[in-house]
Amino acid sequence: MKNDDHHQKKTDGCGTVTLRDIARELDISHATVSMALRDNPRISGDTKERVKQKAEEMGYAPDPALAALSHYRQASRDNPRSAVLAWIHPAHEDQGYAELIEFQLYRKGAEESARQLGFSLEEFSLEKQDLKSMHAEFLERNIQGIAVAPITSRTAPVDWSEFPWDDFSAIRFGRNKIGPPIRYVASAQVGNTILACRHMAEKGYRRIGYIGLRLGRMMYVAGYMGFQAELESRDKVAPLLVEYEEIAPPIEKLDAWMKTQRPEAILTHCPDMPEMLAGLGYSVPGDVALATTSIHDTPIDAGIDQNPEEIGAAAIRSLVAQVNEHHFGIPAVGSSILIEGDWVEGSMLPDRSRE
């Protein structure tokens, strides 16, 4: 009767069911219960079935913290891992592009996050080593986690399909389609663009233009067009899109766009835009105001801080979680982490809402 009362108390939710509670009900040791719930091969099939059935009847749920610790200890015994995470650095045909401040801040955030989690981040460059030799070294040193640095149109071509991803947990920066089909972390480009356009509108600018890349950064264009959809027709401005190889629009194309679209303010990623506008006779911000999608890599002081250090840190947190949970290989379902940016005030976009 005592056992029945105890069982009723547990299943009614008045207490937390433990392994020892299940063991008392079945008159076996709590160690046997623990091994049965973990499908230990030393425990017979009949005992496993009895233990699992009783655990379900009693409403047993494992403590997530203890379960994680147990999993970590077992994994460490079975396959001791290296305390190193690999940072694969692509070879860039245009080294200046590889030196973008945002990319450097990805690395800074990643290194700090790795340090906090007990890892070091070691660079492996595709300029010095191919994927085949990297794979061999990773296996030899038991490096299980890989972060792939940003891949751009100026990254030397790589056949990522040749790499045996099933041996590793991996994550990359950015959604570029020429990169490997693994999880990625990126800036929330759609949301960031809408955020910028709304701040520009709040400052009194009605005709807000956008100058940016046609491909690769289409998420910026998507955000811009989403914002434009809310405007009256007289305030809508067609975006000026440029190709990767151009970086900035040809001066004659910019001249024609300025004359036909008559923007009061422009959102752009092009670092040369202030100089180009000056060459056409437009003063900034007198004739046209400017804001940027990235304050780190343009001379434009108003716009979006994409929080690149947090992007780097988030990538490593996700990577370490994958390693700890033994999530290796290309995921069956793609996933991503998007980091929101912050608006930054600047002199190139003065407040004209009271004019």
CSV table of C-alpha atoms in Angstrom, one decimal, residues 95-106 152 217 296-297:
chain,number,residue,atom,x,y,z
A,95,GLN,CA,42.4,40.6,-51.5
A,96,GLY,CA,40.9,44.0,-50.8
A,97,TYR,CA,37.4,42.4,-50.7
A,98,ALA,CA,38.6,39.8,-48.2
A,99,GLU,CA,39.8,42.6,-45.9
A,100,LEU,CA,36.4,44.2,-45.4
A,101,ILE,CA,36.0,45.3,-41.8
A,102,GLU,CA,32.7,43.4,-41.4
A,103,PHE,CA,34.6,40.1,-42.3
A,104,GLN,CA,37.3,41.0,-39.8
A,105,LEU,CA,34.6,41.6,-37.1
A,106,TYR,CA,33.0,38.2,-37.9
A,152,THR,CA,31.9,36.2,-52.4
A,217,ARG,CA,22.4,40.8,-52.1
A,296,HIS,CA,31.7,49.5,-41.3
A,297,ASP,CA,32.7,49.4,-44.9
